[in-house]
mmCIF file of C-alpha atoms and ligand atoms in Angstrom:
data_model
loop_
_atom_site.group_PDB
_atom_site.id
_atom_site.type_symbol
_atom_site.label_atom_id
_atom_site.label_comp_id
_atom_site.label_asym_id
_atom_site.label_seq_id
_atom_site.Cartn_x
_atom_site.Cartn_y
_atom_site.Cartn_z
ATOM 1 C CA MET A 1 58.928 4.899 -37.581
ATOM 2 C CA GLU A 2 62.689 4.626 -37.073
ATOM 3 C CA LYS A 3 64.060 7.178 -34.592
ATOM 4 C CA GLU A 4 66.111 9.943 -36.186
ATOM 5 C CA TYR A 5 68.891 11.738 -34.351
ATOM 6 C CA ILE A 6 70.705 15.044 -34.496
ATOM 7 C CA LEU A 7 74.394 14.306 -34.038
ATOM 8 C CA PHE A 8 76.575 16.888 -32.277
ATOM 9 C CA ILE A 9 80.346 16.518 -32.543
ATOM 10 C CA ASP A 10 83.160 18.310 -30.756
ATOM 11 C CA SER A 11 86.637 17.452 -29.521
ATOM 12 C CA GLY A 12 85.344 17.431 -25.959
ATOM 13 C CA VAL A 13 83.163 19.419 -23.587
ATOM 14 C CA GLY A 14 82.928 22.519 -25.809
ATOM 15 C CA GLY A 15 79.859 21.567 -27.801
ATOM 16 C CA LEU A 16 77.867 20.755 -24.647
ATOM 17 C CA SER A 17 76.878 24.428 -24.471
ATOM 18 C CA THR A 18 75.715 24.259 -28.093
ATOM 19 C CA LEU A 19 73.723 21.098 -27.428
ATOM 20 C CA ALA A 20 72.150 22.669 -24.321
ATOM 21 C CA GLU A 21 71.037 25.718 -26.326
ATOM 22 C CA ILE A 22 69.128 23.522 -28.748
ATOM 23 C CA TYR A 23 68.060 20.781 -26.321
ATOM 24 C CA GLN A 24 66.226 23.228 -24.062
ATOM 25 C CA ARG A 25 64.239 24.598 -27.004
ATOM 26 C CA LEU A 26 63.536 21.641 -29.263
ATOM 27 C CA ASP A 27 61.990 18.204 -28.751
ATOM 28 C CA GLU A 28 64.386 15.944 -30.598
ATOM 29 C CA ASN A 29 66.606 12.890 -30.248
ATOM 30 C CA TYR A 30 70.217 13.883 -29.750
ATOM 31 C CA ILE A 31 73.609 12.206 -29.810
ATOM 32 C CA TYR A 32 76.616 14.017 -28.362
ATOM 33 C CA PHE A 33 79.899 12.661 -29.660
ATOM 34 C CA ALA A 34 82.911 13.905 -27.688
ATOM 35 C CA ASP A 35 86.055 13.049 -29.596
ATOM 36 C CA ASN A 36 88.192 13.500 -26.506
ATOM 37 C CA LYS A 37 90.711 10.941 -27.775
ATOM 38 C CA ASN A 38 91.708 13.340 -30.558
ATOM 39 C CA HIS A 39 91.516 16.492 -28.470
ATOM 40 C CA PRO A 40 92.571 19.198 -29.293
ATOM 41 C CA TYR A 41 91.369 19.747 -32.840
ATOM 42 C CA GLY A 42 93.009 23.176 -32.885
ATOM 43 C CA ASN A 43 96.488 21.847 -33.535
ATOM 44 C CA LYS A 44 95.566 19.290 -36.240
ATOM 45 C CA SER A 45 95.806 19.749 -39.998
ATOM 46 C CA PRO A 46 92.522 20.074 -41.947
ATOM 47 C CA GLU A 47 93.365 16.777 -43.725
ATOM 48 C CA LYS A 48 93.775 14.900 -40.456
ATOM 49 C CA LEU A 49 90.635 16.454 -39.019
ATOM 50 C CA CYS A 50 88.639 15.511 -42.096
ATOM 51 C CA GLU A 51 89.852 11.912 -41.801
ATOM 52 C CA ILE A 52 88.911 11.797 -38.103
ATOM 53 C CA LEU A 53 85.454 13.263 -38.606
ATOM 54 C CA THR A 54 84.701 11.112 -41.642
ATOM 55 C CA LYS A 55 85.355 8.027 -39.543
ATOM 56 C CA ILE A 56 83.219 9.223 -36.640
ATOM 57 C CA ILE A 57 80.255 10.095 -38.849
ATOM 58 C CA THR A 58 80.533 6.822 -40.788
ATOM 59 C CA ASP A 59 80.646 4.799 -37.548
ATOM 60 C CA VAL A 60 77.695 6.591 -35.948
ATOM 61 C CA LYS A 61 75.685 6.237 -39.158
ATOM 62 C CA CYS A 62 76.112 2.456 -38.963
ATOM 63 C CA HIS A 63 74.072 2.417 -35.745
ATOM 64 C CA TYR A 64 71.794 5.446 -35.849
ATOM 65 C CA LYS A 65 69.668 7.153 -38.462
ATOM 66 C CA LEU A 66 70.798 10.765 -38.627
ATOM 67 C CA LYS A 67 68.610 13.754 -39.354
ATOM 68 C CA MET A 68 71.541 16.150 -39.419
ATOM 69 C CA VAL A 69 75.059 16.656 -38.115
ATOM 70 C CA VAL A 70 75.986 19.701 -36.058
ATOM 71 C CA LEU A 71 79.688 20.461 -35.895
ATOM 72 C CA ALA A 72 79.584 22.007 -32.439
ATOM 73 C CA CYS A 73 83.108 23.173 -32.996
ATOM 74 C CA ASN A 74 84.391 26.313 -34.727
ATOM 75 C CA THR A 75 87.677 24.643 -35.632
ATOM 76 C CA ALA A 76 86.019 21.760 -37.481
ATOM 77 C CA THR A 77 83.532 24.104 -39.137
ATOM 78 C CA THR A 78 86.047 26.594 -40.504
ATOM 79 C CA SER A 79 88.459 23.922 -41.696
ATOM 80 C CA VAL A 80 86.481 20.898 -42.928
ATOM 81 C CA ILE A 81 82.712 21.416 -43.165
ATOM 82 C CA ASP A 82 82.871 21.854 -46.965
ATOM 83 C CA SER A 83 84.853 18.619 -47.421
ATOM 84 C CA LEU A 84 82.416 16.742 -45.171
ATOM 85 C CA ARG A 85 79.467 18.034 -47.184
ATOM 86 C CA GLU A 86 81.154 16.629 -50.283
ATOM 87 C CA LYS A 87 81.821 13.265 -48.643
ATOM 88 C CA PHE A 88 78.284 12.906 -47.259
ATOM 89 C CA PRO A 89 76.052 14.621 -49.823
ATOM 90 C CA GLU A 90 72.924 13.005 -48.351
ATOM 91 C CA THR A 91 73.556 14.481 -44.884
ATOM 92 C CA ALA A 92 72.675 17.996 -43.727
ATOM 93 C CA PHE A 93 75.560 19.713 -41.920
ATOM 94 C CA ILE A 94 75.336 22.692 -39.624
ATOM 95 C CA GLY A 95 78.463 24.478 -38.476
ATOM 96 C CA THR A 96 79.377 26.802 -35.636
ATOM 97 C CA GLU A 97 80.988 30.078 -36.610
ATOM 98 C CA PRO A 98 82.372 32.891 -34.474
ATOM 99 C CA ALA A 99 79.504 35.338 -33.908
ATOM 100 C CA ILE A 100 81.301 38.292 -35.524
ATOM 101 C CA LYS A 101 78.263 39.174 -37.644
ATOM 102 C CA LEU A 102 76.046 39.115 -34.571
ATOM 103 C CA ALA A 103 78.418 41.506 -32.787
ATOM 104 C CA GLU A 104 78.425 43.782 -35.814
ATOM 105 C CA ASN A 105 74.607 43.689 -36.087
ATOM 106 C CA LEU A 106 74.366 44.649 -32.426
ATOM 107 C CA GLY A 107 76.428 47.742 -33.210
ATOM 108 C CA TYR A 108 79.802 46.755 -31.760
ATOM 109 C CA LYS A 109 82.733 48.367 -33.546
ATOM 110 C CA ARG A 110 85.843 46.989 -31.843
ATOM 111 C CA ILE A 111 85.588 43.242 -31.585
ATOM 112 C CA LEU A 112 88.062 40.843 -29.987
ATOM 113 C CA VAL A 113 87.679 37.320 -31.420
ATOM 114 C CA LEU A 114 89.146 34.393 -29.497
ATOM 115 C CA VAL A 115 89.995 31.373 -31.638
ATOM 116 C CA THR A 116 92.164 28.256 -31.884
ATOM 117 C CA LYS A 117 95.318 28.195 -33.987
ATOM 118 C CA LEU A 118 93.723 26.162 -36.785
ATOM 119 C CA THR A 119 90.673 28.432 -37.014
ATOM 120 C CA SER A 120 92.887 31.532 -37.177
ATOM 121 C CA CYS A 121 94.487 30.424 -40.458
ATOM 122 C CA GLN A 122 91.412 29.124 -42.285
ATOM 123 C CA PRO A 123 90.227 31.052 -45.383
ATOM 124 C CA LYS A 124 86.596 30.808 -44.164
ATOM 125 C CA PHE A 125 87.533 32.606 -40.951
ATOM 126 C CA LYS A 126 89.886 35.085 -42.623
ATOM 127 C CA ASN A 127 87.132 36.083 -45.073
ATOM 128 C CA LEU A 128 84.714 36.629 -42.218
ATOM 129 C CA VAL A 129 87.221 38.943 -40.532
ATOM 130 C CA GLU A 130 88.165 40.793 -43.748
ATOM 131 C CA ASN A 131 84.519 41.395 -44.712
ATOM 132 C CA THR A 132 83.843 42.891 -41.302
ATOM 133 C CA LYS A 133 86.904 45.126 -41.503
ATOM 134 C CA LYS A 134 85.742 46.447 -44.886
ATOM 135 C CA ILE A 135 82.796 48.151 -43.260
ATOM 136 C CA GLY A 136 85.042 49.912 -40.776
ATOM 137 C CA THR A 137 84.775 47.595 -37.791
ATOM 138 C CA ILE A 138 87.989 46.761 -35.994
ATOM 139 C CA VAL A 139 88.469 43.025 -35.496
ATOM 140 C CA LYS A 140 91.310 41.840 -33.317
ATOM 141 C CA VAL A 141 92.043 38.107 -33.526
ATOM 142 C CA LEU A 142 93.578 36.404 -30.509
ATOM 143 C CA VAL A 143 94.780 32.796 -30.501
ATOM 144 C CA VAL A 144 94.723 31.831 -26.836
ATOM 145 C CA ASP A 145 97.386 29.199 -26.378
ATOM 146 C CA LYS A 146 95.977 25.854 -25.152
ATOM 147 C CA PHE A 147 92.879 27.554 -23.724
ATOM 148 C CA ALA A 148 90.504 24.829 -25.021
ATOM 149 C CA SER A 149 92.672 22.030 -23.615
ATOM 150 C CA ASN A 150 93.058 23.779 -20.283
ATOM 151 C CA ILE A 151 89.281 24.184 -20.041
ATOM 152 C CA GLU A 152 88.738 20.533 -21.002
ATOM 153 C CA ARG A 153 91.171 19.373 -18.354
ATOM 154 C CA ASN A 154 89.909 21.723 -15.718
ATOM 155 C CA LEU A 155 86.313 20.580 -16.147
ATOM 156 C CA ILE A 156 87.157 16.892 -16.145
ATOM 157 C CA GLU A 157 89.983 16.776 -13.597
ATOM 158 C CA ASN A 158 89.456 20.014 -11.682
ATOM 159 C CA SER A 159 93.083 20.049 -10.578
ATOM 160 C CA PHE A 160 94.925 23.008 -9.106
ATOM 161 C CA LEU A 161 97.265 23.087 -12.109
ATOM 162 C CA SER A 162 94.540 23.057 -14.764
ATOM 163 C CA ASN A 163 92.638 25.787 -12.945
ATOM 164 C CA PHE A 164 95.832 27.865 -12.726
ATOM 165 C CA ARG A 165 96.386 27.454 -16.473
ATOM 166 C CA VAL A 166 92.841 28.586 -17.245
ATOM 167 C CA LEU A 167 93.382 31.634 -15.026
ATOM 168 C CA LYS A 168 96.566 32.454 -16.950
ATOM 169 C CA ASN A 169 94.619 32.279 -20.235
ATOM 170 C CA LEU A 170 91.927 34.522 -18.776
ATOM 171 C CA TYR A 171 94.559 37.053 -17.766
ATOM 172 C CA THR A 172 95.905 37.121 -21.352
ATOM 173 C CA ILE A 173 92.364 37.812 -22.589
ATOM 174 C CA LYS A 174 91.985 40.618 -20.066
ATOM 175 C CA LEU A 175 95.266 42.192 -21.240
ATOM 176 C CA ASN A 176 94.056 42.071 -24.847
ATOM 177 C CA SER A 177 90.638 43.515 -24.116
ATOM 178 C CA LYS A 178 91.738 47.128 -23.766
ATOM 179 C CA ASN A 179 90.112 49.462 -26.330
ATOM 180 C CA ILE A 180 87.619 46.897 -27.475
ATOM 181 C CA ASP A 181 83.845 46.868 -26.899
ATOM 182 C CA SER A 182 82.945 43.177 -27.263
ATOM 183 C CA VAL A 183 84.437 39.700 -27.117
ATOM 184 C CA VAL A 184 83.412 36.932 -29.513
ATOM 185 C CA LEU A 185 84.041 33.339 -28.427
ATOM 186 C CA GLY A 186 85.311 31.573 -31.550
ATOM 187 C CA CYS A 187 85.646 28.171 -29.894
ATOM 188 C CA THR A 188 82.840 26.345 -28.141
ATOM 189 C CA HIS A 189 85.107 25.337 -25.256
ATOM 190 C CA TYR A 190 85.461 29.013 -24.330
ATOM 191 C CA CYS A 191 81.691 29.164 -23.594
ATOM 192 C CA HIS A 192 82.439 27.409 -20.310
ATOM 193 C CA GLU A 193 84.393 30.511 -19.267
ATOM 194 C CA LYS A 194 81.896 33.051 -20.625
ATOM 195 C CA LYS A 195 80.884 34.436 -17.225
ATOM 196 C CA ARG A 196 84.482 34.860 -16.049
ATOM 197 C CA ILE A 197 85.477 36.549 -19.330
ATOM 198 C CA GLU A 198 82.523 38.920 -18.918
ATOM 199 C CA ASN A 199 83.459 39.711 -15.330
ATOM 200 C CA LEU A 200 87.184 40.112 -16.021
ATOM 201 C CA THR A 201 86.915 42.261 -19.151
ATOM 202 C CA GLY A 202 83.683 44.072 -18.333
ATOM 203 C CA LYS A 203 82.696 43.677 -22.003
ATOM 204 C CA THR A 204 79.778 42.037 -23.782
ATOM 205 C CA VAL A 205 80.701 38.436 -24.587
ATOM 206 C CA LEU A 206 78.975 36.668 -27.482
ATOM 207 C CA ASP A 207 78.920 33.086 -28.706
ATOM 208 C CA GLY A 208 77.490 31.392 -31.784
ATOM 209 C CA ASN A 209 75.150 28.929 -30.079
ATOM 210 C CA PHE A 210 71.881 30.744 -30.724
ATOM 211 C CA GLY A 211 72.874 31.026 -34.391
ATOM 212 C CA VAL A 212 73.224 27.236 -34.495
ATOM 213 C CA PHE A 213 69.762 26.850 -32.940
ATOM 214 C CA LYS A 214 68.253 29.065 -35.653
ATOM 215 C CA ARG A 215 69.916 26.950 -38.379
ATOM 216 C CA VAL A 216 68.690 23.689 -36.814
ATOM 217 C CA LEU A 217 65.182 25.119 -36.660
ATOM 218 C CA THR A 218 65.286 26.004 -40.360
ATOM 219 C CA LEU A 219 66.455 22.544 -41.405
ATOM 220 C CA ASP A 220 64.356 20.451 -39.031
ATOM 221 C CA LYS A 221 61.228 19.705 -41.030
ATOM 222 C CA GLN A 222 59.558 17.382 -38.539
ATOM 223 C CA PHE A 223 60.240 17.500 -34.811
ATOM 224 C CA ALA A 224 60.235 14.374 -32.662
ATOM 225 C CA LEU A 225 57.092 13.716 -30.602
ATOM 226 C CA SER A 226 58.954 14.102 -27.337
ATOM 227 C CA LYS A 227 62.376 14.966 -26.010
ATOM 228 C CA SER A 228 64.703 12.209 -24.868
ATOM 229 C CA PHE A 229 67.912 12.669 -22.892
ATOM 230 C CA PRO A 230 70.912 12.791 -25.284
ATOM 231 C CA VAL A 231 72.961 9.692 -26.001
ATOM 232 C CA PHE A 232 76.541 10.449 -24.941
ATOM 233 C CA MET A 233 79.402 8.858 -26.878
ATOM 234 C CA LEU A 234 83.074 9.437 -26.095
ATOM 235 C CA SER A 235 85.992 8.253 -28.204
ATOM 236 C CA ASN A 236 88.052 7.840 -25.058
ATOM 237 C CA SER A 237 85.541 6.720 -22.521
ATOM 238 C CA SER A 238 85.791 5.661 -18.945
ATOM 239 C CA LYS A 239 82.665 5.475 -16.793
ATOM 240 C CA PHE A 240 83.983 8.394 -14.751
ATOM 241 C CA THR A 241 84.573 10.670 -17.767
ATOM 242 C CA LYS A 242 81.180 9.911 -19.264
ATOM 243 C CA GLN A 243 79.461 10.678 -15.964
ATOM 244 C CA LYS A 244 81.406 13.929 -15.805
ATOM 245 C CA TYR A 245 80.157 14.931 -19.248
ATOM 246 C CA VAL A 246 76.551 14.213 -18.265
ATOM 247 C CA LYS A 247 77.028 16.182 -15.056
ATOM 248 C CA ILE A 248 78.477 19.197 -16.905
ATOM 249 C CA PHE A 249 75.619 19.078 -19.410
ATOM 250 C CA ASN A 250 73.030 19.003 -16.604
ATOM 251 C CA GLN A 251 74.789 21.914 -14.880
ATOM 252 C CA ILE A 252 74.638 24.009 -18.064
ATOM 253 C CA LEU A 253 70.911 23.258 -18.349
ATOM 254 C CA ALA A 254 70.317 24.111 -14.697
ATOM 255 C CA ASN A 255 72.079 27.465 -15.104
ATOM 256 C CA LYS A 256 70.037 28.492 -18.157
HETATM 257 N N1 DGL B 1 85.637 23.288 -29.260
HETATM 258 C C1 DGL B 1 86.377 23.468 -30.417
HETATM 259 C C2 DGL B 1 86.138 24.720 -31.208
HETATM 260 O O1 DGL B 1 85.043 25.255 -31.144
HETATM 261 C C3 DGL B 1 87.728 22.836 -30.572
HETATM 262 C C4 DGL B 1 88.760 23.044 -29.553
HETATM 263 C C5 DGL B 1 89.965 22.172 -29.855
HETATM 264 O O2 DGL B 1 89.791 20.956 -29.807
HETATM 265 O O3 DGL B 1 91.027 22.709 -30.145
HETATM 266 O O4 DGL B 1 86.972 25.167 -31.929
#
């Protein structure tokens, strides 16, 4: 039988935490596509993003049989998942959404949601926020300038400057976390800084990765017989960068 794959896509290292969440729980064949050439997605238009993702999915489909596509990226999910479903009606898509509902279900009443610029202005995201406000929960939306790119850089290059920029972003989050009781990470890149956000703000920090796992589980009708290490594909690949991605993924797994 031809091998079937679950394709994960993000603009970089962000979705690695999503992949790890599912990889550790489910025997499957995985492809991780890091579109680092087009990073960041957060400052693109939905039209451009749809064009980019259509090309990636079409190209991957030429070489691999896909079971489903996971947009391991809040920005792509909120802005283009519906268009992609229309373009590829035969493919199952799973998105990543800010875990606002999870926070609400856990009883949190004053939620700070961290998102990219593009996510912040998408109707899908705005509806999510408005519906939560209707039931009396306070939702504060914070667009953290270049946070995803700073994290991407810091993890790949680990330079003094990129680390300094991440620290500046973290300080902004700390300043905005007064009078709130939880922080929701509305961008998968931010998961890499989850521990530091928890320590700095002293609040509960939630991400949407477990929600993605539950969706994959619902849609996956037949698991693979065994787990194989993910295939890593980068749109801007050097041997060094690819090795870095694999290393980061292994570190996430080791810390779980
Ligand atoms: N990791 C992404 C997200 O969840 C995208 C970050 C970006 O490329 O701007 O939104």
